[in-house]
GROMACS .gro file of C-alpha atoms in nm:
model
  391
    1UNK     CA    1   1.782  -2.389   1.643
    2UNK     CA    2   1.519  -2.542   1.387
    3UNK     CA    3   1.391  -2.163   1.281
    4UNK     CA    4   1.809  -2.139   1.144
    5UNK     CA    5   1.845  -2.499   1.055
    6UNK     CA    6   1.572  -2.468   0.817
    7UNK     CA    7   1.640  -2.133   0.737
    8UNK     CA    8   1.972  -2.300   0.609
    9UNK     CA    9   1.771  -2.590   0.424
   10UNK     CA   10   1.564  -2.363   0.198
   11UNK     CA   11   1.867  -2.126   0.078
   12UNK     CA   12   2.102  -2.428  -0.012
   13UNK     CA   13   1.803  -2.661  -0.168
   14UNK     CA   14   1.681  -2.338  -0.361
   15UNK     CA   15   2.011  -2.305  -0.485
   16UNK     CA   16   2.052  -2.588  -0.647
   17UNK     CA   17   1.869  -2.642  -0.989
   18UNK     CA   18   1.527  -2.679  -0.996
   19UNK     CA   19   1.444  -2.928  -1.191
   20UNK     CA   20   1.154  -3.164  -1.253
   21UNK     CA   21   1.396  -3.486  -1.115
   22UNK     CA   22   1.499  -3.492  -0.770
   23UNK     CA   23   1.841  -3.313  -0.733
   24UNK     CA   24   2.051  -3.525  -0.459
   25UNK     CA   25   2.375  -3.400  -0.288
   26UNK     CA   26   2.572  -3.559   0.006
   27UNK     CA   27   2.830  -3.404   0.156
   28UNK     CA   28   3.012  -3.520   0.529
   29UNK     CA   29   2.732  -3.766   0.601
   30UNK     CA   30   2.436  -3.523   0.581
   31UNK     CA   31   2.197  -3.594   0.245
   32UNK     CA   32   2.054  -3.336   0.062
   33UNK     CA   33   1.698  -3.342  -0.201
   34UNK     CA   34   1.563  -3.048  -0.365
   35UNK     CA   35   1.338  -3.022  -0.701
   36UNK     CA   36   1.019  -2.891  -0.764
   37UNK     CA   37   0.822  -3.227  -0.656
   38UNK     CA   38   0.998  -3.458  -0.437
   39UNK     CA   39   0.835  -3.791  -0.376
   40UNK     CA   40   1.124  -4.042  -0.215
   41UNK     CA   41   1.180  -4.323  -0.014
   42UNK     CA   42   1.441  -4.254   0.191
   43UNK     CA   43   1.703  -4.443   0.347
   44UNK     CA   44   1.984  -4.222   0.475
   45UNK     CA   45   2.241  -4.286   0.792
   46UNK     CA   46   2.262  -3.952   0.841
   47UNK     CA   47   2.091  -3.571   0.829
   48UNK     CA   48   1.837  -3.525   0.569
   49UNK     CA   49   1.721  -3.193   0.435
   50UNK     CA   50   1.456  -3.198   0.174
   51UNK     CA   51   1.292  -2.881   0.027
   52UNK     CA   52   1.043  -2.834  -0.286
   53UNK     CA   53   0.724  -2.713  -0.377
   54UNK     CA   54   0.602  -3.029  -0.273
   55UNK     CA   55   0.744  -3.311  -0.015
   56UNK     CA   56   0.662  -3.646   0.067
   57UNK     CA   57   0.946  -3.838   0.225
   58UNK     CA   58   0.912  -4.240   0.325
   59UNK     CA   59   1.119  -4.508   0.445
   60UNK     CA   60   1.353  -4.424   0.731
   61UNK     CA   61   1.597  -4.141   0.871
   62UNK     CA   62   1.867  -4.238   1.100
   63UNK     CA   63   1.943  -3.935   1.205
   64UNK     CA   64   1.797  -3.564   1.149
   65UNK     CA   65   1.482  -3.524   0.935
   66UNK     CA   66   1.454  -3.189   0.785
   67UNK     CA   67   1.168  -3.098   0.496
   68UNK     CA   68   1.064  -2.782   0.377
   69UNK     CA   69   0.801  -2.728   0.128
   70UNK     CA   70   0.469  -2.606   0.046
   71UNK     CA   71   0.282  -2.946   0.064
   72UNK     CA   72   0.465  -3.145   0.319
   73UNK     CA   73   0.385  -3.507   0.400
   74UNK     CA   74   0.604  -3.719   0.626
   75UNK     CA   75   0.528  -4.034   0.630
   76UNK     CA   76   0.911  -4.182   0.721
   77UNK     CA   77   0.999  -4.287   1.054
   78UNK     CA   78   1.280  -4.090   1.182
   79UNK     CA   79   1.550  -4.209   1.457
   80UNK     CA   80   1.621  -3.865   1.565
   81UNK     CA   81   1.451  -3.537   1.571
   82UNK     CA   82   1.187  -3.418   1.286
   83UNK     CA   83   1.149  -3.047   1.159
   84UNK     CA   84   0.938  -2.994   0.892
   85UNK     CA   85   0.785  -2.631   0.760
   86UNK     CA   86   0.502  -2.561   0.488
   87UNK     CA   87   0.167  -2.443   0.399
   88UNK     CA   88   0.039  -2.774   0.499
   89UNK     CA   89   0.210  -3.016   0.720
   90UNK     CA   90   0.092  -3.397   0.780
   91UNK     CA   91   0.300  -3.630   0.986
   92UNK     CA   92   0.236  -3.971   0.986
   93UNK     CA   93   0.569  -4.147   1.047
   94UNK     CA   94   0.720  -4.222   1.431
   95UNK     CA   95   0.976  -3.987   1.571
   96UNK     CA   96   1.207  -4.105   1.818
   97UNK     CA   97   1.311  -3.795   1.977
   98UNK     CA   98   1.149  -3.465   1.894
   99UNK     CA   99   0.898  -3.319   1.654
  100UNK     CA  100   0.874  -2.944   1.566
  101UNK     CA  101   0.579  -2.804   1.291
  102UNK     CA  102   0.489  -2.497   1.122
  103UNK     CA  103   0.291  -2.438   0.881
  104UNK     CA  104  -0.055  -2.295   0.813
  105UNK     CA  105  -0.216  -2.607   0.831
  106UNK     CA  106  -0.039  -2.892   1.073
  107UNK     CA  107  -0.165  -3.213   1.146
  108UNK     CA  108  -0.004  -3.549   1.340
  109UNK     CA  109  -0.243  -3.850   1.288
  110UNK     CA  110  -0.229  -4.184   1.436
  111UNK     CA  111   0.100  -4.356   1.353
  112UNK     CA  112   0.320  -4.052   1.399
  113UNK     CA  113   0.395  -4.111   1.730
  114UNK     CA  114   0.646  -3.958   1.921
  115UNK     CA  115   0.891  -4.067   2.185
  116UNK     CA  116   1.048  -3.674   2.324
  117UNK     CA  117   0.854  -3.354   2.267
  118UNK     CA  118   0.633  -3.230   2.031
  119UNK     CA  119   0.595  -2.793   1.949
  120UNK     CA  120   0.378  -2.754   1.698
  121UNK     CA  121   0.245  -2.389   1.544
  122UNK     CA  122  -0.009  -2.278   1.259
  123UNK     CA  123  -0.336  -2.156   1.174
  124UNK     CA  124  -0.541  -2.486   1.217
  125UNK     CA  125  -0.371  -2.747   1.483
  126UNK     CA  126  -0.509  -3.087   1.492
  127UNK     CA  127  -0.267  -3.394   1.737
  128UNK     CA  128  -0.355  -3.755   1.670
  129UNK     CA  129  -0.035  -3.875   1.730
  130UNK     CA  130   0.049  -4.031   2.093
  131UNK     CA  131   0.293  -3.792   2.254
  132UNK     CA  132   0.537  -3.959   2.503
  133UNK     CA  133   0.714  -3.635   2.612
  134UNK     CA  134   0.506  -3.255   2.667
  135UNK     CA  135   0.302  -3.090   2.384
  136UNK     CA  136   0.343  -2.679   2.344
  137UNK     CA  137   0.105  -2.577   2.081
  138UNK     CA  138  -0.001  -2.230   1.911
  139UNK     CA  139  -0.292  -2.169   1.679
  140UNK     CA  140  -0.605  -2.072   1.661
  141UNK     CA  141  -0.815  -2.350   1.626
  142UNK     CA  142  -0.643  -2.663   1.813
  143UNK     CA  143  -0.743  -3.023   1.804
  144UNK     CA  144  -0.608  -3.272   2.041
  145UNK     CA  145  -0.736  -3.653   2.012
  146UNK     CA  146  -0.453  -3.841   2.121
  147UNK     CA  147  -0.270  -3.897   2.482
  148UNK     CA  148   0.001  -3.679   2.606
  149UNK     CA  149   0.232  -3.841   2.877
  150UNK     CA  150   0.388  -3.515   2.979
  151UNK     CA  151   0.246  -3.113   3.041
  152UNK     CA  152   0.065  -2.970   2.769
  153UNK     CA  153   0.123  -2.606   2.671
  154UNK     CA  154  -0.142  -2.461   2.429
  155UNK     CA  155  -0.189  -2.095   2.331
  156UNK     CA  156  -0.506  -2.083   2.098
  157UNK     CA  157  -0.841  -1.934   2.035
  158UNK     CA  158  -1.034  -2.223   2.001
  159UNK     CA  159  -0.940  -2.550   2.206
  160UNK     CA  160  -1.157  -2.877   2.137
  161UNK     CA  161  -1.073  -3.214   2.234
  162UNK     CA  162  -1.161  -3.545   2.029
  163UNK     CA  163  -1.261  -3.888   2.208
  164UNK     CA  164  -0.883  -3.996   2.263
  165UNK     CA  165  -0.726  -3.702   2.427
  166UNK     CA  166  -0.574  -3.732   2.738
  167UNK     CA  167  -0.267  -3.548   2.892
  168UNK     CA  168  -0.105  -3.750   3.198
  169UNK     CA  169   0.080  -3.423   3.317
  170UNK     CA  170  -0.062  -3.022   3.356
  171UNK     CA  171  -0.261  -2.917   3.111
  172UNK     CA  172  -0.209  -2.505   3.024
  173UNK     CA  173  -0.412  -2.366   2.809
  174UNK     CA  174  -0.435  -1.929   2.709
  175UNK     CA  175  -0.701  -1.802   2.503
  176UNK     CA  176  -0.986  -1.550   2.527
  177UNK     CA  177  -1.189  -1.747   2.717
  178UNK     CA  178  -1.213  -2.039   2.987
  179UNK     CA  179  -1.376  -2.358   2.835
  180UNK     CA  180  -1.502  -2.668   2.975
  181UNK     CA  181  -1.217  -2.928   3.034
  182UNK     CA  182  -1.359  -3.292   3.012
  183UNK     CA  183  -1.278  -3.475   3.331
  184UNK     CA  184  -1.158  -3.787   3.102
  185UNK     CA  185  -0.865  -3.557   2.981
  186UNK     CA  186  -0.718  -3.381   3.278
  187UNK     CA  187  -0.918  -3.373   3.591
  188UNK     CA  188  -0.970  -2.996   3.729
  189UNK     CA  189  -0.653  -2.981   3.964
  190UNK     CA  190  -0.412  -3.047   3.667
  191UNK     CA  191  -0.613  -2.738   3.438
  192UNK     CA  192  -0.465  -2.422   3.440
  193UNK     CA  193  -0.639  -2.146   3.226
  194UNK     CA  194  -0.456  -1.814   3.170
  195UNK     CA  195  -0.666  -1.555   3.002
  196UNK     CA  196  -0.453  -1.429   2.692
  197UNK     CA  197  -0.568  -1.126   2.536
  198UNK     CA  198  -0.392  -0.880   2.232
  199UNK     CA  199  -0.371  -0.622   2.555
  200UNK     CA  200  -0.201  -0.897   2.758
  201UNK     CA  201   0.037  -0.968   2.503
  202UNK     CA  202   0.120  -0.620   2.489
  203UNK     CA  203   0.165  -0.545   2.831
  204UNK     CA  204   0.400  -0.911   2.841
  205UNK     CA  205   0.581  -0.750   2.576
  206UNK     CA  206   0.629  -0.427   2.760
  207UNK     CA  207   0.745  -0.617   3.045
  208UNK     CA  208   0.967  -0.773   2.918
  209UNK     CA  209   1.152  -0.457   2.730
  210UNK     CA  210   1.141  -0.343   3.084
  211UNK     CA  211   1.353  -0.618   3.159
  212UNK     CA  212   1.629  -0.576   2.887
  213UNK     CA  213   1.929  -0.371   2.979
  214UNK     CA  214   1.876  -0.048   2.778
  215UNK     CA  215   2.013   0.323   2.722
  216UNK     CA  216   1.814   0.627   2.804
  217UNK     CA  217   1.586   0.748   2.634
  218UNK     CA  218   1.744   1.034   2.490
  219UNK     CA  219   2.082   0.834   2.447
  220UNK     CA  220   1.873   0.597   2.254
  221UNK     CA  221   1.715   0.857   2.030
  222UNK     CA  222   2.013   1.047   1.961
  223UNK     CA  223   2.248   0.692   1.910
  224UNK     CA  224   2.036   0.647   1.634
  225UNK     CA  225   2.026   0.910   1.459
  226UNK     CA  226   2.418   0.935   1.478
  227UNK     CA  227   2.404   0.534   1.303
  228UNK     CA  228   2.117   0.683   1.061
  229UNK     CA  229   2.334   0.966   0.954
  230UNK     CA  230   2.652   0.812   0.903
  231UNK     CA  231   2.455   0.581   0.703
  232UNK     CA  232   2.317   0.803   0.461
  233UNK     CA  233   2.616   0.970   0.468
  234UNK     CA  234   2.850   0.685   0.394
  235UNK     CA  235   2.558   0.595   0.111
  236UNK     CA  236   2.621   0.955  -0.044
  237UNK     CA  237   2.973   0.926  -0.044
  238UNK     CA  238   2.928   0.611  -0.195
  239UNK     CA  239   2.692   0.712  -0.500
  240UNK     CA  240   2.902   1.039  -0.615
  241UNK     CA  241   3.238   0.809  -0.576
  242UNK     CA  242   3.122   0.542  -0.816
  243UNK     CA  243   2.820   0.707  -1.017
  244UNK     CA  244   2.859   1.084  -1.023
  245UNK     CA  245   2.700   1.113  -1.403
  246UNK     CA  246   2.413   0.892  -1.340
  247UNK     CA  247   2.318   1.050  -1.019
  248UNK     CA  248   2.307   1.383  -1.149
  249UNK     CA  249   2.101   1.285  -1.444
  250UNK     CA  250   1.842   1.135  -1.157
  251UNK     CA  251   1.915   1.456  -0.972
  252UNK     CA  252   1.771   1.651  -1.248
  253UNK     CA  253   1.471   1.437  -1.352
  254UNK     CA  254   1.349   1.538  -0.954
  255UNK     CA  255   1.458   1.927  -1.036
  256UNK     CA  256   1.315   1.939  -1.353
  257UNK     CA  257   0.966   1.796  -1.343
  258UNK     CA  258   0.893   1.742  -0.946
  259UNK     CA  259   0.553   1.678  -1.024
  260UNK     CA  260   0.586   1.405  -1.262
  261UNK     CA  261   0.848   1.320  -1.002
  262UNK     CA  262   0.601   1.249  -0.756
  263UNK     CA  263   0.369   1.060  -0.983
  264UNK     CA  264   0.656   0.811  -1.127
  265UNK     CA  265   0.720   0.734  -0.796
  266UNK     CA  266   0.341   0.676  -0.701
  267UNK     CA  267   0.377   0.413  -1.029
  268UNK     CA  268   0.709   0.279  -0.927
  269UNK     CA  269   0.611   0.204  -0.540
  270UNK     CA  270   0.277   0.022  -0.662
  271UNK     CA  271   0.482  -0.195  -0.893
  272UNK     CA  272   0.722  -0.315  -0.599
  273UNK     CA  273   0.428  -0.295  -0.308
  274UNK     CA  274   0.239  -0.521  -0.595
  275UNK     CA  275   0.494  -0.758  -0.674
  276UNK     CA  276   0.509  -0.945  -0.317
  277UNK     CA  277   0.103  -1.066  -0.343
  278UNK     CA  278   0.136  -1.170  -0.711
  279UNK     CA  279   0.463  -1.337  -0.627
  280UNK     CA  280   0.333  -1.550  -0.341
  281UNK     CA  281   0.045  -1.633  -0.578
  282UNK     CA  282   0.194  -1.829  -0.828
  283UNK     CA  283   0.318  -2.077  -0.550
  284UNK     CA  284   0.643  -2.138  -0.724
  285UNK     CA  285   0.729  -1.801  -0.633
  286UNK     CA  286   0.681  -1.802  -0.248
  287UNK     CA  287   1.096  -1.837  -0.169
  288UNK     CA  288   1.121  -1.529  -0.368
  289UNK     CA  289   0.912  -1.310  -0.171
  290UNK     CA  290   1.164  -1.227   0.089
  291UNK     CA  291   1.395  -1.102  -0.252
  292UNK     CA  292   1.062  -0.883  -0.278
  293UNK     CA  293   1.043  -0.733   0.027
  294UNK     CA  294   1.453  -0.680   0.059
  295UNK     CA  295   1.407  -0.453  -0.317
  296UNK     CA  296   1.085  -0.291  -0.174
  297UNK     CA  297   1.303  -0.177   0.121
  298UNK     CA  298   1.605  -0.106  -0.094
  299UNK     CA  299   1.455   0.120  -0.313
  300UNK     CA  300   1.210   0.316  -0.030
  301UNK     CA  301   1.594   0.337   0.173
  302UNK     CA  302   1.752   0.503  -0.219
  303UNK     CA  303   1.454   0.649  -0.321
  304UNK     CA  304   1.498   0.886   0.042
  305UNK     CA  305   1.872   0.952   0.019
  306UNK     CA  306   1.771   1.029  -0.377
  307UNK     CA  307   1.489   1.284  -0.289
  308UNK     CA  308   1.682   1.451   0.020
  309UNK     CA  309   1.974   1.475  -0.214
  310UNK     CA  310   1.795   1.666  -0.503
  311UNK     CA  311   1.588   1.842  -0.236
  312UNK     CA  312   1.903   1.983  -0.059
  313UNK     CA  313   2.108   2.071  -0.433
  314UNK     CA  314   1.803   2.255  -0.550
  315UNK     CA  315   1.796   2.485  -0.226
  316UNK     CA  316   2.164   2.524  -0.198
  317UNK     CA  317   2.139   2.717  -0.542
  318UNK     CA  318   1.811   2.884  -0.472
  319UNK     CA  319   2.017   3.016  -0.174
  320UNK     CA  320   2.292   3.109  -0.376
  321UNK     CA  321   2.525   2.837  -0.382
  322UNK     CA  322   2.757   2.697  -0.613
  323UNK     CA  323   2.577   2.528  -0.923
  324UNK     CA  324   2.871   2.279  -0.937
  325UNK     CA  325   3.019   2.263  -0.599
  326UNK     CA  326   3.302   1.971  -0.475
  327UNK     CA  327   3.171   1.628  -0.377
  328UNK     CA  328   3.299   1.726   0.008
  329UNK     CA  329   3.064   2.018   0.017
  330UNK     CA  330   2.826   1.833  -0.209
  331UNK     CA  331   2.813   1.595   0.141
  332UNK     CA  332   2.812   1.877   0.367
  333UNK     CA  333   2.487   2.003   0.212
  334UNK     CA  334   2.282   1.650   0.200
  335UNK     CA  335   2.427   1.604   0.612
  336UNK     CA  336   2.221   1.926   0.649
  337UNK     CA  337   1.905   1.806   0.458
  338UNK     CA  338   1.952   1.507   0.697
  339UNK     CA  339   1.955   1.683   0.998
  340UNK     CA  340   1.665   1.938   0.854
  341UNK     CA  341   1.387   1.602   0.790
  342UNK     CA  342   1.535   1.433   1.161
  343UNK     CA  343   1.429   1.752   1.360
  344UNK     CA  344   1.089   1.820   1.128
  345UNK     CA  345   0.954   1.427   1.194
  346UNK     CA  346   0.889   1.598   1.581
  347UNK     CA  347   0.600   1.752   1.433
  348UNK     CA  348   0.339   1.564   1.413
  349UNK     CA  349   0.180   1.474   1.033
  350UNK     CA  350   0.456   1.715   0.907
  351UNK     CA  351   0.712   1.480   0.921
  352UNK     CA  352   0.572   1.192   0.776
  353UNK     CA  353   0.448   1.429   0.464
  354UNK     CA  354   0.793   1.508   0.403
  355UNK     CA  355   0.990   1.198   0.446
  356UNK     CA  356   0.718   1.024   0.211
  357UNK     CA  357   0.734   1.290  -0.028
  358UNK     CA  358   1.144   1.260  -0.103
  359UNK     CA  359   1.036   0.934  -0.135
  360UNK     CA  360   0.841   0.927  -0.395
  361UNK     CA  361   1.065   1.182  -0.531
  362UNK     CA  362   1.353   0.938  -0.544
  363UNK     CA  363   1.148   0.643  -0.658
  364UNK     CA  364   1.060   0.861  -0.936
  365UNK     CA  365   1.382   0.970  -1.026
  366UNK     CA  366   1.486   0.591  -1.076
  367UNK     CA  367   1.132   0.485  -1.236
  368UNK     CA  368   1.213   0.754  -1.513
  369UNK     CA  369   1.540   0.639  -1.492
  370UNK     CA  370   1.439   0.269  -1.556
  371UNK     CA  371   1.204   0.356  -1.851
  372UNK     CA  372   1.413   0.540  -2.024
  373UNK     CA  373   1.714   0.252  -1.985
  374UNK     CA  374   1.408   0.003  -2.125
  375UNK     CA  375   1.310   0.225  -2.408
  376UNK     CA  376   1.604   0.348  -2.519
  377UNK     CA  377   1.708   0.686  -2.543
  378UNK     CA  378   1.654   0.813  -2.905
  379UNK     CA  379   1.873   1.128  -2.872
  380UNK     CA  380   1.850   1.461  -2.974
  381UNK     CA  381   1.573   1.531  -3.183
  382UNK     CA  382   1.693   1.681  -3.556
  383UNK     CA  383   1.454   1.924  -3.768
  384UNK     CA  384   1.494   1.791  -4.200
  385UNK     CA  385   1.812   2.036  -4.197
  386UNK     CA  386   1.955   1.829  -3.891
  387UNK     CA  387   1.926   2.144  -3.674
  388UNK     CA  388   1.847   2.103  -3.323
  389UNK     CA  389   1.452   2.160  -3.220
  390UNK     CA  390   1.409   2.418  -3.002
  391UNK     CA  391   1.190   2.312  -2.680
   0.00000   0.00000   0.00000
């Protein structure tokens, strides 16, 4: 439930403008702040959903506290529950229910204590906030220095624990290896230590697949190759429907020069692999990533059907076939590619070789595409008598 409630908080804030003054929208009780920078006092009766680059809420939330951001700093009391997500993550206000974290960096200090449960995830973990309810923790280095009333769940790699840490309930901690509990913070009969391993997370994962309800094997296999081929075929239909011309101008950049094919798409797929770093760099830019990722898997999904497609044409009239054949057979003959690349990714290296070649086939269809569309296209080129040159 918080994973889709803030899930819902970034793409409405993010919609709205961003603007260098807080943007503020209410709507059925809930309140709603986005910007680049948000720095407010707040006072709302309701929900409140913040998101910007950077967050730091005060004052008091009556009901739901909800703040996304890169820098997020809470330091509002909240009469419900608090979710906040970020880089970095300090809480320093009271919750009176429950507190969930994430972030790469999440800390709790002194005054942010809360009354229900606290879950809490991210690179570095440090709690000094009282917790009145149970703690569940992951990261890999954890801090605890305050009490815990309840059971305290912690998955980590490192586990230290400051002067104040106590937990009244079990403490359970995974991790690599079994450390030395101090008596002061959970005598030995209320430690349990569960060695957690990348092997034993495996093997918890296989279990519980194990568990699931599934098809056989080959039922599996062969269900999803039906989906995969209806896909691409539905995709086909799609592109000679709506862009006949265009795809077989991309058809013949992939018949005519291969080669240069190949290396366009090399160029292309390190421009879209290299966009998602460089975004997430420039900070401002880290919402967009998932946009990155979607176009990188967009055009790897085109850039097959693209290089099957031209694959398939170019053999159907090496073999003989019609050089402009219906769109019905036209579908018949990219089914069969389909089918063709399915059975040859059972052979081992082979397949992989030739599903990443039509790849970069595709991908360098459109690159060549894409420059041309940027350039412009000058047109035929005319001799001084306005005669045609001759390639």
């Amino acid at each position: 439930m918080p994973g889709i409630i803030l899930t819902f908080l970034a793409l409405f804030v993010f919609a709205l403008p961003a603007t260098a003054t807080a943007e503020l929208v209410e709507n059925g009780g809930d309140t709603f702040f986005s910007g680049k920078v948000l720095s407010e006092t707040i006072s709302t009766g309701g929900d409140t959903f913040m998101s910007a680059r950077s967050v730091s809420a005060r004052g008091a939330a009556q009901g739901d506290l909800h703040v996304h951001g890169f820098d997020v700093s809470v330091n509002a009391d909240v009469a419900e529950d608090l979710y906040a997500l970020g880089a970095t993550v300090v809480v320093r206000g009271a919750v009176a229910s429950d507190l969930t974290a994430a972030g790469f960096s999440v800390r709790t200090e002194r005054g942010a204590a809360t009354a229900g449960n606290v879950r809490l995830a991210g690179n570095s973990v440090t709690i000094e906030g009282p917790v009145a309810g149970a703690l569940t923790v992951a990261g890999r280095d954890v801090i605890l220095n305050a009490a815990v009333e309840g059971d305290m769940q912690v998955l980590a790699g490192s586990i230290s624990f400051g002067p104040d840490a106590v937990v009244g309930g079990t403490l359970t901690y995974r991790s690599g290896d079994k450390i030395s509990v101090p008596e002061r913070v959970a005598p030995a009969g209320r430690v349990v230590f569960e060695r957690f391993t990348a092997v034993r997370g495996w093997d918890d994962l296989k279990d519980m697949r194990e568990d699931m309800p599934v098809l056989p094997t080959f039922a599996s296999a062969f269900l999803s190759f039906v989906i995969s081929l209806l896909f691409f075929v539905v995709l086909g239909a799609l592109m000679l429907g709506f862009m006949p011309r265009r795809l077989e101008n991309l058809r013949r950049h992939v018949a005519s020069a291969p080669g240069q094919a190949m290396l366009l798409g090399v160029l292309g797929l390190s421009v879209l692999f290299g966009i998602v770093p460089i975004t997430a760099l420039t900070i401002i830019g880290l919402p967009f990533v998932p946009v990155a990722v979607l176009c990188i898997v967009l055009a790897w999904t085109l850039g097959y059907a693209l290089g099957a497609y031209s694959v398939a044409m170019h053999l159907w009239r090496a073999l003989g076939g019609q050089d402009a054949p219906g769109n019905a057979l036209r579908l018949a003959v990219f089914a069969a590619a389909i089918c063709l690349i399915a059975l040859l990714n059972f052979i081992p290296f082979v397949g992989w070789v030739a599903n990443y070649t039509l790849v970069l086939l595709g991908i360098g269809a459109m690159t060549k595409a894409l420059f041309l569309f940027l350039l412009g296209n000058p047109g035929q080129a005319l001799d001084v008598d306005m005669k045609p040159v001759e390639d």
